[in-house]
Short mmCIF file of C-alpha atoms in Angstrom, two decimals:
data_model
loop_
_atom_site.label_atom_id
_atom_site.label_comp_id
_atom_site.label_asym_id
_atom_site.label_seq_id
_atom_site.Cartn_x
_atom_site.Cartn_y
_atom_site.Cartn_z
CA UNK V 1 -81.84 35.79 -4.33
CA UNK V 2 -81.71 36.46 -8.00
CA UNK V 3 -83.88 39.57 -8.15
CA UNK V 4 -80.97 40.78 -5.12
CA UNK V 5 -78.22 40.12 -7.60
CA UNK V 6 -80.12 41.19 -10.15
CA UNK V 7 -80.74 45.01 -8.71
CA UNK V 8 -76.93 45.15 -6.99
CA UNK V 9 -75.28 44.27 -10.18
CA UNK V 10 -77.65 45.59 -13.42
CA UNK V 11 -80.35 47.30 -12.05
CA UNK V 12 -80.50 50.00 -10.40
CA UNK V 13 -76.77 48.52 -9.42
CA UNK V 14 -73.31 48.47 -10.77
CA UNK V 15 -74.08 48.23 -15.02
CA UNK V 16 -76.79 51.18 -14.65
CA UNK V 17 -74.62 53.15 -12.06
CA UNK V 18 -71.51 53.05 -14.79
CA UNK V 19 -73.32 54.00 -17.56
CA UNK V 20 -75.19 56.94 -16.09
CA UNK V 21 -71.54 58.02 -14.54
CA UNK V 22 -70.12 58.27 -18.10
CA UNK V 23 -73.26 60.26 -19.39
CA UNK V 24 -72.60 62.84 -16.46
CA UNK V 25 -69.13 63.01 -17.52
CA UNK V 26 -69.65 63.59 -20.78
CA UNK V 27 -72.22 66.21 -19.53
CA UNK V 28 -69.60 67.68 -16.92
CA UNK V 29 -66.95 67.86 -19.99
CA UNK V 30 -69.33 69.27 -22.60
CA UNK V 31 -70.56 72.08 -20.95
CA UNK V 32 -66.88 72.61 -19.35
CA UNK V 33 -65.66 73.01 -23.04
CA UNK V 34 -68.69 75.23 -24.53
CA UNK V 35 -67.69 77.28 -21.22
CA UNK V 36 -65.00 77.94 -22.71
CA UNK V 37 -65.91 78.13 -26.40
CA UNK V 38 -64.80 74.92 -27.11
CA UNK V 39 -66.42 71.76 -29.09
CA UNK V 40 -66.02 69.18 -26.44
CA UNK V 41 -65.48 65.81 -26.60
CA UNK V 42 -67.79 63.42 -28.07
CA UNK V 43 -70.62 61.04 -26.45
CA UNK V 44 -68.19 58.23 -25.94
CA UNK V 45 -64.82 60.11 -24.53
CA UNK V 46 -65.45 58.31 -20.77
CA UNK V 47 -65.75 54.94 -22.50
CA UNK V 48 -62.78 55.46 -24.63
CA UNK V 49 -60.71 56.44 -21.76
CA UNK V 50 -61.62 54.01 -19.77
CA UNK V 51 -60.98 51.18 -22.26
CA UNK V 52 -57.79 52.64 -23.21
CA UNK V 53 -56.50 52.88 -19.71
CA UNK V 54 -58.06 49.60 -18.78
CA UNK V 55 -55.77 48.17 -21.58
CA UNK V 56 -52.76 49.76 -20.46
CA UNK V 57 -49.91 48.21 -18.33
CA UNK V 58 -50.07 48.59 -14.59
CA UNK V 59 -46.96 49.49 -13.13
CA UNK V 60 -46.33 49.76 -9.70
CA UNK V 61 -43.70 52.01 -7.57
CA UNK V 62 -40.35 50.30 -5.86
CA UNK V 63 -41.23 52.25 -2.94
CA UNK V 64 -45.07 52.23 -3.02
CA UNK V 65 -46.74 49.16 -0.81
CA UNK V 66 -48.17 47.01 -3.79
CA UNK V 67 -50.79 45.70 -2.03
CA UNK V 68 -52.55 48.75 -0.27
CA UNK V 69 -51.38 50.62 -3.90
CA UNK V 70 -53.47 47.80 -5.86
CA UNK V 71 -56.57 47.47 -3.05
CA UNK V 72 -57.44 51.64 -2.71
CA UNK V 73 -59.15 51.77 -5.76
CA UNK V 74 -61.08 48.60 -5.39
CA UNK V 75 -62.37 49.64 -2.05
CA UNK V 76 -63.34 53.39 -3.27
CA UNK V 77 -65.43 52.09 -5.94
CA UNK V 78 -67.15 48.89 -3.67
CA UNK V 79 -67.89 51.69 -0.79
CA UNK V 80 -69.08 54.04 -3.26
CA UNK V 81 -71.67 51.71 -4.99
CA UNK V 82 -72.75 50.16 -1.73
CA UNK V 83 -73.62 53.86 -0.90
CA UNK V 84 -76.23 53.98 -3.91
CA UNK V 85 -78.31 50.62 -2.54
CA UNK V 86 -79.87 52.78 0.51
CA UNK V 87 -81.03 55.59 -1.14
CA UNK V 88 -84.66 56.12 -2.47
CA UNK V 89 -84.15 57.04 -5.83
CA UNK V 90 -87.85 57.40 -7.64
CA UNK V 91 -89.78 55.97 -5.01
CA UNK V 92 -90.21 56.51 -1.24
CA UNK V 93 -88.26 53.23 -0.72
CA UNK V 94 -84.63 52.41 -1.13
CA UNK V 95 -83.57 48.83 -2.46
CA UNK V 96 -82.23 48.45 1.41
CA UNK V 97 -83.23 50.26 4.42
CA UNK V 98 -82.83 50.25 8.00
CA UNK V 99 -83.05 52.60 10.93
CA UNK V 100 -80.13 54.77 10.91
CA UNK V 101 -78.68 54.14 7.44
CA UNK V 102 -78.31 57.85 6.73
CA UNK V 103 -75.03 57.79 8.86
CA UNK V 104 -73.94 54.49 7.03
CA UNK V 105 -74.38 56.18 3.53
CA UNK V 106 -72.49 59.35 4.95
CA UNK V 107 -69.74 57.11 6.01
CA UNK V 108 -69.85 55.05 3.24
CA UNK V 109 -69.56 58.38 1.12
CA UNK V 110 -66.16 59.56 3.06
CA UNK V 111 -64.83 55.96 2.32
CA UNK V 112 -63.58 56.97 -1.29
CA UNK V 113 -62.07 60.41 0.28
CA UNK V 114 -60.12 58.46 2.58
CA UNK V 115 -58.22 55.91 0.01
CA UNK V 116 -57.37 58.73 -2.44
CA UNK V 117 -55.56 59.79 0.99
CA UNK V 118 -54.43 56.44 1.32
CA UNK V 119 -53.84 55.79 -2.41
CA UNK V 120 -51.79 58.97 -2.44
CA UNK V 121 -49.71 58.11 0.91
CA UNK V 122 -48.83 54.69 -0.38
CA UNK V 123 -47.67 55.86 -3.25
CA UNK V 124 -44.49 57.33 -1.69
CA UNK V 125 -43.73 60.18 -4.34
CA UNK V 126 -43.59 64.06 -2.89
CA UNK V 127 -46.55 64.86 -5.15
CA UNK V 128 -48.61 62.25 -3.96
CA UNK V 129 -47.87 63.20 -0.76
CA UNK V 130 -48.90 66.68 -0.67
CA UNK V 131 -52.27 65.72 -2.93
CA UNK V 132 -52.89 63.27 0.09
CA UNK V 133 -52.57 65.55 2.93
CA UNK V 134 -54.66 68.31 1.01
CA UNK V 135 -57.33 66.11 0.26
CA UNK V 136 -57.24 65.37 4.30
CA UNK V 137 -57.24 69.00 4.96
CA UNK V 138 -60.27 69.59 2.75
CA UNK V 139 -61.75 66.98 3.86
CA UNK V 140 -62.38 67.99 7.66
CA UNK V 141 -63.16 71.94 5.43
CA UNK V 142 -66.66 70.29 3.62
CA UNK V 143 -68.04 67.34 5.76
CA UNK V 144 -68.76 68.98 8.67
CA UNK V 145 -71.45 71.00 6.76
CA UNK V 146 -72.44 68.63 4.43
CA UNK V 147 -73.26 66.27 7.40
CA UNK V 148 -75.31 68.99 9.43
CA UNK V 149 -77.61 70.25 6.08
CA UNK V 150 -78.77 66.43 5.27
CA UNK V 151 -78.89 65.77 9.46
CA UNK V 152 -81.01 69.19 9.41
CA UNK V 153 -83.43 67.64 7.37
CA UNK V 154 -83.42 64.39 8.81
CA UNK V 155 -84.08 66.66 12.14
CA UNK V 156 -87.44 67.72 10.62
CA UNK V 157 -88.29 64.29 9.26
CA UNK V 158 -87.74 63.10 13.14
CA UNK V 159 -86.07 60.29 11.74
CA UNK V 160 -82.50 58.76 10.88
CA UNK V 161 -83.76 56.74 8.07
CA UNK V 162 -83.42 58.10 4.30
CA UNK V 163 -86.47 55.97 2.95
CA UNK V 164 -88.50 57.44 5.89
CA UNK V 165 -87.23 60.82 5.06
CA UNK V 166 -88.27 60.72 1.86
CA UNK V 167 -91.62 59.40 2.91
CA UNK V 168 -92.35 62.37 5.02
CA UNK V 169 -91.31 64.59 2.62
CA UNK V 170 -93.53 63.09 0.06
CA UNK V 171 -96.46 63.30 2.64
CA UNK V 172 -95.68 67.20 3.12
CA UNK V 173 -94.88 67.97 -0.20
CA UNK V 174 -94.67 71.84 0.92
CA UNK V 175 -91.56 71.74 3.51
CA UNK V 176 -89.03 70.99 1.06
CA UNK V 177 -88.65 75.27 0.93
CA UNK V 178 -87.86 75.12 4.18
CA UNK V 179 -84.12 73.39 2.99
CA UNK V 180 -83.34 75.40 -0.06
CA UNK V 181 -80.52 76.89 2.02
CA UNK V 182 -79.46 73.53 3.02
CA UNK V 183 -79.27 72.42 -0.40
CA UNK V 184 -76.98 75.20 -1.68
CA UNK V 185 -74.44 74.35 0.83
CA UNK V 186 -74.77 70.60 0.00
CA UNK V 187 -74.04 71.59 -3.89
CA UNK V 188 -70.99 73.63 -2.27
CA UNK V 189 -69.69 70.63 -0.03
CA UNK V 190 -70.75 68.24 -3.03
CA UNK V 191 -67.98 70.34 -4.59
CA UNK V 192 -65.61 69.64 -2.36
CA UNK V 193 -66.29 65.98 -1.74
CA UNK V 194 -65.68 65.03 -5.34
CA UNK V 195 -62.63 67.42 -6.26
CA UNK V 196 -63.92 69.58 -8.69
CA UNK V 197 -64.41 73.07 -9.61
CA UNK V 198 -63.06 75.49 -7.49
CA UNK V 199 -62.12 73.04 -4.84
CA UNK V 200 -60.14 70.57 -6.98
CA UNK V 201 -57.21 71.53 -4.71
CA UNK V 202 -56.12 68.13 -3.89
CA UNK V 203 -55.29 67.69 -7.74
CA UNK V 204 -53.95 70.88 -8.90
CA UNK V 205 -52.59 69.85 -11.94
CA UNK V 206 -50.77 73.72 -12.26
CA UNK V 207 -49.11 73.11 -9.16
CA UNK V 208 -49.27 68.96 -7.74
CA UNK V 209 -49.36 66.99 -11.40
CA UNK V 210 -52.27 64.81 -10.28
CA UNK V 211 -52.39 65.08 -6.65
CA UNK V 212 -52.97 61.26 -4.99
CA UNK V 213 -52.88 60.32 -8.51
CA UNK V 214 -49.50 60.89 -9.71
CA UNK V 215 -48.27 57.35 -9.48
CA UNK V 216 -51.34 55.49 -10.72
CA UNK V 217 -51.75 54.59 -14.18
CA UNK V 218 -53.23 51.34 -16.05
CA UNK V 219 -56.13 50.12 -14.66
CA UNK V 220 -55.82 51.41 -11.22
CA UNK V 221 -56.42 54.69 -12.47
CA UNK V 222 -59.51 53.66 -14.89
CA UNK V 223 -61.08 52.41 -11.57
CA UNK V 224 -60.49 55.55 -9.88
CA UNK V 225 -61.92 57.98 -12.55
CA UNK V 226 -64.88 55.17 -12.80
CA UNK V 227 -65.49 55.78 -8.67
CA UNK V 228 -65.18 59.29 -9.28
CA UNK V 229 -67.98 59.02 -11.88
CA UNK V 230 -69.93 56.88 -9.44
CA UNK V 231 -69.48 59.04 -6.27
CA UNK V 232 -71.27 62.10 -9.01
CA UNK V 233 -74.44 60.06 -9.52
CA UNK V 234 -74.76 58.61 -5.85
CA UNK V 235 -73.71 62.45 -4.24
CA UNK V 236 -76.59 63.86 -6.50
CA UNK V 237 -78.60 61.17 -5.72
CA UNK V 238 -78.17 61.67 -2.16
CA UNK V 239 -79.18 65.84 -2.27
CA UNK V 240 -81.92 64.71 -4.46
CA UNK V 241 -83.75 61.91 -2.26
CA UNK V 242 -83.08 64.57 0.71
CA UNK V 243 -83.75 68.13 -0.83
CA UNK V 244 -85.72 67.53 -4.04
CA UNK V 245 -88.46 64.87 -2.90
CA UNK V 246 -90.78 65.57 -6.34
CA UNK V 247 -92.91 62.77 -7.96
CA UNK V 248 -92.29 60.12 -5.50
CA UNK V 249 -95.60 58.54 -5.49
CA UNK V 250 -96.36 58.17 -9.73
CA UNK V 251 -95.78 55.43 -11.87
CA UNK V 252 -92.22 53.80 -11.94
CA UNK V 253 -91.79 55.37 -15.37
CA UNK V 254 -92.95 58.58 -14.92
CA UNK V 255 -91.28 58.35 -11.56
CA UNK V 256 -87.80 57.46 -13.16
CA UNK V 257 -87.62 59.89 -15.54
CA UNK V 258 -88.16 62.71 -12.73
CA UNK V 259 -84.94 61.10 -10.56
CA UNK V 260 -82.79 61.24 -14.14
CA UNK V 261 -84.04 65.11 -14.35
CA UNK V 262 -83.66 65.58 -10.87
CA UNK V 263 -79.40 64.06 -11.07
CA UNK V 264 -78.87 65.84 -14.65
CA UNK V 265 -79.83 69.02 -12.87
CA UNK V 266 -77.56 68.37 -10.05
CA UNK V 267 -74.59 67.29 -12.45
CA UNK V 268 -75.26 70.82 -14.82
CA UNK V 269 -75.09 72.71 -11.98
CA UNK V 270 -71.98 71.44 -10.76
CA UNK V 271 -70.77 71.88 -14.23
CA UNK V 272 -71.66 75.35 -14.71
CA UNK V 273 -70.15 76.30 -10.91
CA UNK V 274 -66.86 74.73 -12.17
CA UNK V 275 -66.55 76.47 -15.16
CA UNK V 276 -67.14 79.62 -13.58
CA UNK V 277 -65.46 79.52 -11.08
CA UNK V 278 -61.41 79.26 -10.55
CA UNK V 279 -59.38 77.26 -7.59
CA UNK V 280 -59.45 78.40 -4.46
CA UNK V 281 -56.07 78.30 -2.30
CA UNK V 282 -56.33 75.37 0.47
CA UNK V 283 -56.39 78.02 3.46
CA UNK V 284 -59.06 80.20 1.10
CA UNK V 285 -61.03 76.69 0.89
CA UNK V 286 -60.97 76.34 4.84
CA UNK V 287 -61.52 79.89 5.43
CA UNK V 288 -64.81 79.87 3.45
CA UNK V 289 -66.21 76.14 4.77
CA UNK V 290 -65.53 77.13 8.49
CA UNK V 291 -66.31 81.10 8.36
CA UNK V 292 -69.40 80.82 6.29
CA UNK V 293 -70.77 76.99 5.21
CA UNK V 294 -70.71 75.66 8.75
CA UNK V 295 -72.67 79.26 10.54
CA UNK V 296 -75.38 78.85 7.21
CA UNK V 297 -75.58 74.92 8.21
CA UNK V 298 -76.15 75.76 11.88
CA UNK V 299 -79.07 78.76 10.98
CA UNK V 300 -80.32 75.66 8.33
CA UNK V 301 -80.74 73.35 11.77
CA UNK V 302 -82.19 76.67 13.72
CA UNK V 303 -84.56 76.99 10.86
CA UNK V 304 -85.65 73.32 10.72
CA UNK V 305 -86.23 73.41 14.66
CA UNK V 306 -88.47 76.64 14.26
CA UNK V 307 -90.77 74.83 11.83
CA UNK V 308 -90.91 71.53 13.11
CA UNK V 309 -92.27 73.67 16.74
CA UNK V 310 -94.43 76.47 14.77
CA UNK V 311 -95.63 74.66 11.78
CA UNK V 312 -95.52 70.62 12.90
CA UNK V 313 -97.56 71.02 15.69
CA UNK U 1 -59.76 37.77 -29.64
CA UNK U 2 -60.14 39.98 -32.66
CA UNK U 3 -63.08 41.87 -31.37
CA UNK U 4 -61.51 42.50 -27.96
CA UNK U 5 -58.43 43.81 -29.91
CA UNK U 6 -60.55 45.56 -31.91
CA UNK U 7 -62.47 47.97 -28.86
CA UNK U 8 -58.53 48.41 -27.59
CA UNK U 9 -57.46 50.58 -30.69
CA UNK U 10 -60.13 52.17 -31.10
CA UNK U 11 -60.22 53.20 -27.11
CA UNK U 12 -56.55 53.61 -27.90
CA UNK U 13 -57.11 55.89 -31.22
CA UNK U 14 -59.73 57.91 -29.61
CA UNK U 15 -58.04 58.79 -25.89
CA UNK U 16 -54.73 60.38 -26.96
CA UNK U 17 -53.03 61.66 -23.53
CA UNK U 18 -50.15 63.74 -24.13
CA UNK U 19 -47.05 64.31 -22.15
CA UNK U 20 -45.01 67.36 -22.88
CA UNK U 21 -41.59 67.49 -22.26
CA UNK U 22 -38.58 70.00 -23.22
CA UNK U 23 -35.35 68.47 -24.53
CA UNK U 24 -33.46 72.07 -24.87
CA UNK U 25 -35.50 73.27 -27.22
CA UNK U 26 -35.53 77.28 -27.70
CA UNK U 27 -39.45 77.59 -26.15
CA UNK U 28 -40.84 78.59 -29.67
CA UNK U 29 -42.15 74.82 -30.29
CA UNK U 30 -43.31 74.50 -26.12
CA UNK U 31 -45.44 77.95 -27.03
CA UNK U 32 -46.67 76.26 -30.52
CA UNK U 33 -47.92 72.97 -28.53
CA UNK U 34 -49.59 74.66 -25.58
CA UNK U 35 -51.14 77.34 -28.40
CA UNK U 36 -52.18 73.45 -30.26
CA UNK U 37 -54.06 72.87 -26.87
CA UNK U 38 -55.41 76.35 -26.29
CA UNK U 39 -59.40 76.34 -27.15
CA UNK U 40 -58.98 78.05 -30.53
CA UNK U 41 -57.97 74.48 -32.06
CA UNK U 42 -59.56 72.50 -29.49
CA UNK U 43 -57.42 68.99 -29.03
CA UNK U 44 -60.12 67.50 -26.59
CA UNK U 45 -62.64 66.93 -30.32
CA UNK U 46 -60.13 64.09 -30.51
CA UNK U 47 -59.81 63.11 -27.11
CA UNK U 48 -56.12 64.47 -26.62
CA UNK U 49 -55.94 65.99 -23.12
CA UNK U 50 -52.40 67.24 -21.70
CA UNK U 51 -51.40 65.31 -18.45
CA UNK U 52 -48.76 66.36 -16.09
CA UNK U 53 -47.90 62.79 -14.85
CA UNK U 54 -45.98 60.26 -17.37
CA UNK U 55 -47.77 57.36 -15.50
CA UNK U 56 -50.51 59.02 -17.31
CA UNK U 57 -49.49 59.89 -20.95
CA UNK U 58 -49.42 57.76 -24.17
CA UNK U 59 -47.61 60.23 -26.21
CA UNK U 60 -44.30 62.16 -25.43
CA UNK U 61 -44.08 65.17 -26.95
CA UNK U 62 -40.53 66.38 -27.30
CA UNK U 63 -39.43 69.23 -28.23
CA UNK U 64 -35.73 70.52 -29.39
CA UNK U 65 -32.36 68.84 -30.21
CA UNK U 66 -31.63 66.32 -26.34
CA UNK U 67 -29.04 67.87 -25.33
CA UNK U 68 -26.24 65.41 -23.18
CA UNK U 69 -27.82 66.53 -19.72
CA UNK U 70 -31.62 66.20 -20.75
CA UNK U 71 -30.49 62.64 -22.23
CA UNK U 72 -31.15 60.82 -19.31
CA UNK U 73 -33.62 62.77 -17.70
CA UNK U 74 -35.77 61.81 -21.25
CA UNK U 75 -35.11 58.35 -20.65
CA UNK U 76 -36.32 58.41 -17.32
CA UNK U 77 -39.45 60.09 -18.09
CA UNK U 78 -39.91 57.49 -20.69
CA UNK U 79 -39.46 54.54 -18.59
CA UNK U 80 -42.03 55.55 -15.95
CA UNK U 81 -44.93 55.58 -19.01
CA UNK U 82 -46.81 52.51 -18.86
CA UNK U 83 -46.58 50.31 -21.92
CA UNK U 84 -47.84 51.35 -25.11
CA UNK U 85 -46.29 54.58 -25.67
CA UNK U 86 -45.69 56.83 -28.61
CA UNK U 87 -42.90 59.72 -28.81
CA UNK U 88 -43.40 62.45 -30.76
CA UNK U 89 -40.58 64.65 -31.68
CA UNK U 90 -41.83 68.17 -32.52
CA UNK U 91 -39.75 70.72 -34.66
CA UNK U 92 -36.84 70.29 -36.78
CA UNK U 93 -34.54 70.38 -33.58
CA UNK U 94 -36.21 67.40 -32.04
CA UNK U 95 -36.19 65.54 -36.04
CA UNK U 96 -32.49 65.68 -36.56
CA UNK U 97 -30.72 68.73 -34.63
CA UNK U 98 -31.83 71.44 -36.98
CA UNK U 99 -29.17 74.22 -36.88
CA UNK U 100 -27.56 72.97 -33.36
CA UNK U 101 -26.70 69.60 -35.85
CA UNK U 102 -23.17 68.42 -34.68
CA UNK U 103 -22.73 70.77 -32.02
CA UNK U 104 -20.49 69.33 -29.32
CA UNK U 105 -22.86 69.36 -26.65
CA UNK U 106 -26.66 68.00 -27.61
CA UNK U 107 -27.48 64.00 -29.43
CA UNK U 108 -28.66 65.56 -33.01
CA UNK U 109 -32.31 64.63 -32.60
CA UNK U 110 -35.15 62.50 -30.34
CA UNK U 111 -34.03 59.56 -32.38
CA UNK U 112 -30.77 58.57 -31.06
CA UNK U 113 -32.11 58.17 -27.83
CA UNK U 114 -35.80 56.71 -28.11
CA UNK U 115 -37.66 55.11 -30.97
CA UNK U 116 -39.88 57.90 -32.70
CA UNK U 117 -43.42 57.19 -33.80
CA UNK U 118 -44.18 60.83 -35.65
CA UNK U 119 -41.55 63.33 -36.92
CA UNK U 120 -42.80 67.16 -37.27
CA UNK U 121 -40.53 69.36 -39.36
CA UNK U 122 -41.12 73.22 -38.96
CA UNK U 123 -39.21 76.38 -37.13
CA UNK U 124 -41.32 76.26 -34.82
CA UNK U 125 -44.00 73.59 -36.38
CA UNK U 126 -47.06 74.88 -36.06
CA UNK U 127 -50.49 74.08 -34.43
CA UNK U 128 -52.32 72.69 -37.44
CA UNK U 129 -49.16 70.73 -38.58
CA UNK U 130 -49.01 68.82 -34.57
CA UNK U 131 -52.49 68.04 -34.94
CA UNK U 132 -52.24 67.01 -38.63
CA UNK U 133 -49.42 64.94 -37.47
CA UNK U 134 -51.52 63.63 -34.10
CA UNK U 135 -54.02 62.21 -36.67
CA UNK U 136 -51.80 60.57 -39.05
CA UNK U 137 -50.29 59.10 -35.86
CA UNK U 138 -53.35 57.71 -35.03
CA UNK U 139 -54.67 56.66 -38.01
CA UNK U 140 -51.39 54.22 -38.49
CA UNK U 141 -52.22 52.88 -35.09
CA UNK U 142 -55.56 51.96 -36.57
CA UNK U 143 -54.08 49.99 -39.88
CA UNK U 144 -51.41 48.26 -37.79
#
């Protein structure tokens, strides 16, 4: 009982999950600014902000529902941390694991998504409004090929467990080439799911002020940068456990620094794609995920099926 | 008690987010704050990143003499920031009316309608002197 509260709220829980979000921050903003021949912020920027915003007074639309305004960013940030608990991070088993939990932790994932659409709707203010309905819109644009690629690989696995997946994997250490294609388009999708880059269309600050966020401020907002952090590690923790299965059966040290090199590599490359990369329009966005993601998804399952008949027998 | 008010400021001194807004001033102070926030002086080394949303912002930056229609409008803006919240007036408009001083139609200045934390004289003030006067702003935070 203790060791389960210990790993859900230190380690590898809550405390480790908000400390390694800030550090990929920081990372994201950093190479963001030297992108564009910049300093940066320093080391502790995330922890200042959040402090300072934590500190601040929460105010609360007349016309907003107060207590679906208050409760969004609670239940983004509980959904997104339960997420983490069922994925193998440096060994071949997760801290929880059942059969079929890789549809609970893609659920779980579209959770947050949902109350920024909710958060944003709530809210009541025109900008809010149109921030929720595009991050609706782009929602339906990303999952549907995010959700075949990691399915695709589960499809070779023959198995709708991540801590299985990972265990075949680590038994054929070769067939991880077989997904490179699937783990460009989750990167892409990845994109989408957490706002940024070229897909941060749902908070345009040029054209929407803050999107869902407009009306949150105080400590509402802290928590919903914080989930945002979160969702980072726990997305590239996700692509990792299912496209990157390296150094799964060494030591747990040895083991744990791989999974931080494996997430930092994830995070840099999201970086570097939103730096170089400017916002889409919301049809562009929709255009792109339907006309090309979701065909290169559907080859990535044809691919996966061709192996697991010619090479699996 | 002191500790915990202690981490506060200092989150407080070292996440600065800014709020522009334009009283009626003549655009040469707007283009002298966005240049301020362009990479060439880099704002973000201090944490200062500009926010669209006043539920957002800590600091107002004004700029230009209010004139009687923006008067409102400014306190609106100011009421939706959440407590604690700075206002900046930038330029020699926004300090005391510069040349439009007296004119029939504007208040003479950012502080006859809100309490100002930082005053920034210049025609148009320029980059270094809004950062200059960013820091000193912050550094009084910290004594206080």
């Amino acid at each position: 009982m203790g060791q389960a509260i210990y790993n859900i709220l230190v380690f590898p829980g809550l405390f480790f999950l908000i400390l390694f979000g800030w550090a990929a921050e920081f990372i994201d903003r950093k190479i963001y600014a030297r992108g564009q021949k910049r300093v940066g912020p320093p080391w502790y920027q995330p922890v200042a902000d959040f402090i300072k915003l934590a500190a601040k007074e929460d105010i609360v639309p007349e016309e907003a529902s107060a207590t679906s305004f208050k409760l969004m960013p609670l239940i983004a940030m509980a959904s997104a941390v339960t997420a983490f608990f069922y994925i193998p991070l440096w060994t071949t088993e997760a801290l929880f694991s059942f059969y079929g939990d890789i549809i609970v932790v893609m659920y779980l994932l579209t959770i947050p998504t949902l109350t920024f659409f909710l958060g944003g709707w709530y809210s009541r203010s025109l900008y809010s409004t149109i921030g929720a309905m595009r991050t609706l819109t782009q929602l339906f644009a990303y999952e549907v090929p995010l959700f075949v690629v990691i399915l695709a690989s589960a499809l070779l696995a023959n198995t709708w467990s991540l801590s299985e997946i990972t265990k075949f994997y680590a038994l054929h250490p070769h067939l991880w080439i077989f997904n490179l294609l699937g783990f460009g388009i989750g990167i892409i999708a990845l994109l989408g799911k957490l706002e940024k880059g070229p897909f941060d269309i749902p908070e345009a600050e040029t054209e929407i002020v803050a999107g869902s966020f407009t009306e949150y401020g105080g400590r509402l907002l802290a928590f919903f940068r914080l989930t945002l952090d979160i969702e980072v590690i726990v997305g590239a923790s996700l692509l990792a456990a299912v496209f990157l299965p390296f150094g799964l059966n060494l030591t747990p040290a040895i083991g744990f620094v791989i999974y931080i090199i494996k997430v930092l590599f994830i995070v840099i490359l999201l970086a570097v794609l939103r730096t170089i990369l400017a916002r889409f329009r919301i049809d562009q966005m929709l255009d792109f995920c339907w006309r090309y993601l979701a065909p290169l998804a559907f080859i990535q399952i044809l691919i996966n099926l061709l192996v697991k008949g010619l090479l699996l027998r | 008690m002191g500790l915990i008010k202690k981490i506060v400021t200092w989150g407080r001194t070292k996440s600065p987010w800014v709020l522009h807004f334009n009283t009626g001033a003549c655009n040469a102070c707007d283009i002298e704050i966005i240049a301020a926030l362009t990479p060439r002086y880099d704002l973000e080394r201090f944490g200062v990143l500009l926010k669209g949303s006043p539920r957002h912002a800590d600091v107002l930056l004004c700029s230009g003499p209010v004139t009687r229609q923006i008067g409102d409008r400014l306190k609106r803006i100011y009421d939706q920031m959440p407590e604690p919240k700075f206002v900046v007036a930038v330029g020699t408009c926004a300090c005391s009316g510069g040349v439009f001083k007296g004119c029939y139609n504007i208040e003479s200045g950012i502080d006859q309608v809100l309490p100002v934390a930082a005053y920034i004289p210049g025609c148009p003030a320029s980059p270094k002197a809004i950062i200059d006067a960013v820091v000193k702003l912050l550094k009084s935070l910290e004594e206080s």
